[in-house]
Amino acid sequence: MILDLHRLALDGLSQYSGNFRPADVEIGQSKHVPPKAHLVAELIEDMCDYVMAKFDDAQALHLCAYVMWRLNWIHPFTDGNGRTSRALAYFVLCAKIGYRLPGHVTLPEHIAADKAPYYKALEKADEQWNEGSLDLSELEALLDETLAKQLVTAYEDARDPSSGPPKERKLH
């Protein structure tokens, strides 16, 4: 499913869509050094195992934050890691609560519109991980705020009969 999401996210943009990266990569303007390419499949499996082990007891926003951070940390693709992580994290959020969330500007779209807080929260999670702890509190707070923005768009749509989804959606 992750490879399918990546394929959709990069449809027409990359010849490598739907495939894990074949080689090591560097991330421009980031301190993070992604794991070696040969470790990607195992790390993805570990990420999925974490989500499944915690699925019944963890908060939805924690699982969403974990997937968003961890997929970016693994950086399994040559391009489109952010888009795919936001799509997968949103899917996990909706799966955990059991329904598709209302609102015409979704959580991934809000993040794509202003990536600076997202990058900052990812870097903070990386710092905590490098110090030996899993602390996603800054990313969870960002997702909490962003989810509220999405739900406000649903409220506004309910009050304004002329409102509706935008004609074009930006997910990157």
CSV table of C-alpha atoms in Angstrom, one decimal:
chain,number,residue,atom,x,y,z
A,1,MET,CA,0.0,0.0,0.0
A,2,ILE,CA,2.8,2.4,0.8
A,3,LEU,CA,4.3,1.8,-2.7
A,4,ASP,CA,0.9,2.4,-4.2
A,5,LEU,CA,0.5,5.7,-2.3
A,6,HIS,CA,3.9,6.7,-3.5
A,7,ARG,CA,3.0,5.8,-7.1
A,8,LEU,CA,-0.1,8.0,-6.9
A,9,ALA,CA,1.7,10.9,-5.2
A,10,LEU,CA,4.3,11.0,-8.0
A,11,ASP,CA,2.2,10.0,-10.9
A,12,GLY,CA,3.7,11.6,-14.0
A,13,LEU,CA,6.5,13.2,-12.0
A,14,SER,CA,9.1,10.4,-11.6
A,15,GLN,CA,10.1,7.3,-13.3
A,16,TYR,CA,10.9,5.8,-9.9
A,17,SER,CA,7.3,6.2,-8.5
A,18,GLY,CA,6.2,3.1,-6.6
A,19,ASN,CA,9.7,1.8,-5.9
A,20,PHE,CA,12.0,2.1,-2.9
A,21,ARG,CA,15.2,4.0,-3.6
A,22,PRO,CA,17.9,1.9,-5.1
A,23,ALA,CA,20.8,3.8,-3.6
A,24,ASP,CA,21.8,6.0,-0.6
A,25,VAL,CA,20.5,9.6,-0.7
A,26,GLU,CA,21.1,12.9,1.0
A,27,ILE,CA,18.4,15.4,2.0
A,28,GLY,CA,19.1,19.0,1.0
A,29,GLN,CA,18.9,21.5,3.8
A,30,SER,CA,18.6,18.9,6.5
A,31,LYS,CA,21.0,17.5,9.1
A,32,HIS,CA,19.4,14.0,8.8
A,33,VAL,CA,21.3,11.3,7.1
A,34,PRO,CA,18.8,8.6,5.9
A,35,PRO,CA,19.6,5.0,6.5
A,36,LYS,CA,21.4,2.9,3.8
A,37,ALA,CA,19.2,1.8,0.9
A,38,HIS,CA,19.6,-1.9,1.8
A,39,LEU,CA,17.9,-1.2,5.2
A,40,VAL,CA,14.8,0.5,3.8
A,41,ALA,CA,12.4,-2.5,3.4
A,42,GLU,CA,13.2,-3.8,6.9
A,43,LEU,CA,12.7,-0.3,8.4
A,44,ILE,CA,9.4,0.1,6.6
A,45,GLU,CA,8.3,-3.3,8.0
A,46,ASP,CA,9.4,-2.2,11.5
A,47,MET,CA,7.3,1.0,11.1
A,48,CYS,CA,4.3,-1.0,10.1
A,49,ASP,CA,4.8,-3.4,13.0
A,50,TYR,CA,4.9,-0.4,15.5
A,51,VAL,CA,1.7,1.0,14.2
A,52,MET,CA,-0.1,-2.4,14.3
A,53,ALA,CA,1.2,-3.2,17.8
A,54,LYS,CA,0.0,0.2,19.1
A,55,PHE,CA,-3.1,0.6,17.0
A,56,ASP,CA,-5.7,-0.4,19.6
A,57,ASP,CA,-4.2,1.7,22.5
A,58,ALA,CA,-2.4,4.7,21.0
A,59,GLN,CA,-4.0,8.0,20.3
A,60,ALA,CA,-4.8,8.6,16.6
A,61,LEU,CA,-2.6,11.7,16.5
A,62,HIS,CA,0.3,9.8,17.9
A,63,LEU,CA,0.1,7.1,15.2
A,64,CYS,CA,-0.3,9.8,12.6
A,65,ALA,CA,2.7,11.7,13.8
A,66,TYR,CA,4.8,8.5,14.1
A,67,VAL,CA,4.1,7.5,10.5
A,68,MET,CA,4.7,11.0,9.2
A,69,TRP,CA,8.0,11.3,11.1
A,70,ARG,CA,9.3,7.7,10.6
A,71,LEU,CA,8.6,7.5,6.9
A,72,ASN,CA,10.4,10.8,6.4
A,73,TRP,CA,13.2,9.5,8.7
A,74,ILE,CA,13.6,6.3,6.6
A,75,HIS,CA,13.4,8.4,3.4
A,76,PRO,CA,12.6,5.3,1.4
A,77,PHE,CA,12.1,7.0,-2.0
A,78,THR,CA,14.3,9.1,-4.3
A,79,ASP,CA,11.6,11.7,-4.4
A,80,GLY,CA,8.1,12.2,-2.9
A,81,ASN,CA,8.9,11.1,0.7
A,82,GLY,CA,7.1,14.1,2.2
A,83,ARG,CA,3.9,13.7,0.1
A,84,THR,CA,3.8,10.0,0.7
A,85,SER,CA,4.4,10.4,4.4
A,86,ARG,CA,1.6,12.9,4.7
A,87,ALA,CA,-0.8,10.8,2.7
A,88,LEU,CA,0.0,7.6,4.7
A,89,ALA,CA,-0.2,9.4,8.0
A,90,TYR,CA,-3.6,10.8,7.1
A,91,PHE,CA,-4.8,7.4,6.1
A,92,VAL,CA,-3.6,6.0,9.4
A,93,LEU,CA,-5.4,8.8,11.3
A,94,CYS,CA,-8.6,8.1,9.4
A,95,ALA,CA,-8.3,4.3,9.9
A,96,LYS,CA,-7.7,4.7,13.6
A,97,ILE,CA,-10.7,6.9,14.2
A,98,GLY,CA,-12.8,4.8,11.8
A,99,TYR,CA,-13.9,7.3,9.2
A,100,ARG,CA,-12.8,9.9,6.7
A,101,LEU,CA,-12.5,13.3,8.3
A,102,PRO,CA,-14.7,16.1,7.0
A,103,GLY,CA,-13.3,19.4,5.6
A,104,HIS,CA,-12.4,20.4,2.1
A,105,VAL,CA,-8.8,21.5,3.0
A,106,THR,CA,-7.3,18.4,4.5
A,107,LEU,CA,-4.5,18.0,7.0
A,108,PRO,CA,-1.9,17.1,4.3
A,109,GLU,CA,-3.0,20.2,2.3
A,110,HIS,CA,-2.6,22.5,5.3
A,111,ILE,CA,0.9,21.2,5.9
A,112,ALA,CA,1.8,21.4,2.2
A,113,ALA,CA,0.7,25.1,2.2
A,114,ASP,CA,3.1,26.0,5.1
A,115,LYS,CA,5.9,23.5,5.4
A,116,ALA,CA,8.2,25.4,7.8
A,117,PRO,CA,6.5,24.2,11.1
A,118,TYR,CA,6.3,20.7,9.6
A,119,TYR,CA,10.1,20.6,8.9
A,120,LYS,CA,10.8,22.1,12.4
A,121,ALA,CA,8.7,19.4,14.1
A,122,LEU,CA,10.3,16.6,12.1
A,123,GLU,CA,13.8,17.9,13.0
A,124,LYS,CA,12.8,18.1,16.7
A,125,ALA,CA,11.6,14.5,16.5
A,126,ASP,CA,15.0,13.5,14.8
A,127,GLU,CA,16.9,15.3,17.6
A,128,GLN,CA,15.0,13.4,20.3
A,129,TRP,CA,15.5,10.1,18.4
A,130,ASN,CA,19.3,10.8,18.2
A,131,GLU,CA,19.2,11.3,22.0
A,132,GLY,CA,17.6,7.9,22.5
A,133,SER,CA,13.9,8.8,22.9
A,134,LEU,CA,10.8,8.8,20.8
A,135,ASP,CA,9.3,12.2,21.4
A,136,LEU,CA,6.8,13.3,18.8
A,137,SER,CA,5.1,16.0,21.0
A,138,GLU,CA,6.0,18.9,18.7
A,139,LEU,CA,4.7,17.0,15.6
A,140,GLU,CA,1.6,15.8,17.5
A,141,ALA,CA,0.9,19.5,18.5
A,142,LEU,CA,1.3,20.6,14.9
A,143,LEU,CA,-1.1,17.8,13.7
A,144,ASP,CA,-3.6,18.7,16.5
A,145,GLU,CA,-3.6,22.3,15.3
A,146,THR,CA,-3.8,21.3,11.6
A,147,LEU,CA,-6.6,18.9,12.2
A,148,ALA,CA,-8.6,21.7,13.9
A,149,LYS,CA,-8.1,23.8,10.8
A,150,GLN,CA,-9.4,21.0,8.6
A,151,LEU,CA,-12.5,20.6,10.8
A,152,VAL,CA,-13.1,24.4,10.7
A,153,THR,CA,-13.4,24.1,6.9
A,154,ALA,CA,-16.1,21.5,7.4
A,155,TYR,CA,-17.9,23.9,9.9
A,156,GLU,CA,-17.6,26.8,7.4
A,157,ASP,CA,-19.0,24.7,4.6
A,158,ALA,CA,-22.0,23.7,6.8
A,159,ARG,CA,-22.7,27.4,7.4
A,160,ASP,CA,-22.1,28.7,3.9
A,161,PRO,CA,-24.1,27.1,1.1
A,162,SER,CA,-21.8,28.6,-1.6
A,163,SER,CA,-18.7,27.1,-0.2
A,164,GLY,CA,-17.1,23.9,-1.3
A,165,PRO,CA,-13.8,22.3,-2.2
A,166,PRO,CA,-11.2,24.3,-4.1
A,167,LYS,CA,-10.9,23.6,-7.8
A,168,GLU,CA,-7.2,22.7,-7.6
A,169,ARG,CA,-5.6,20.8,-4.7
A,170,LYS,CA,-1.9,21.1,-3.8
A,171,LEU,CA,-0.5,18.1,-2.0
A,172,HIS,CA,3.2,18.8,-2.3
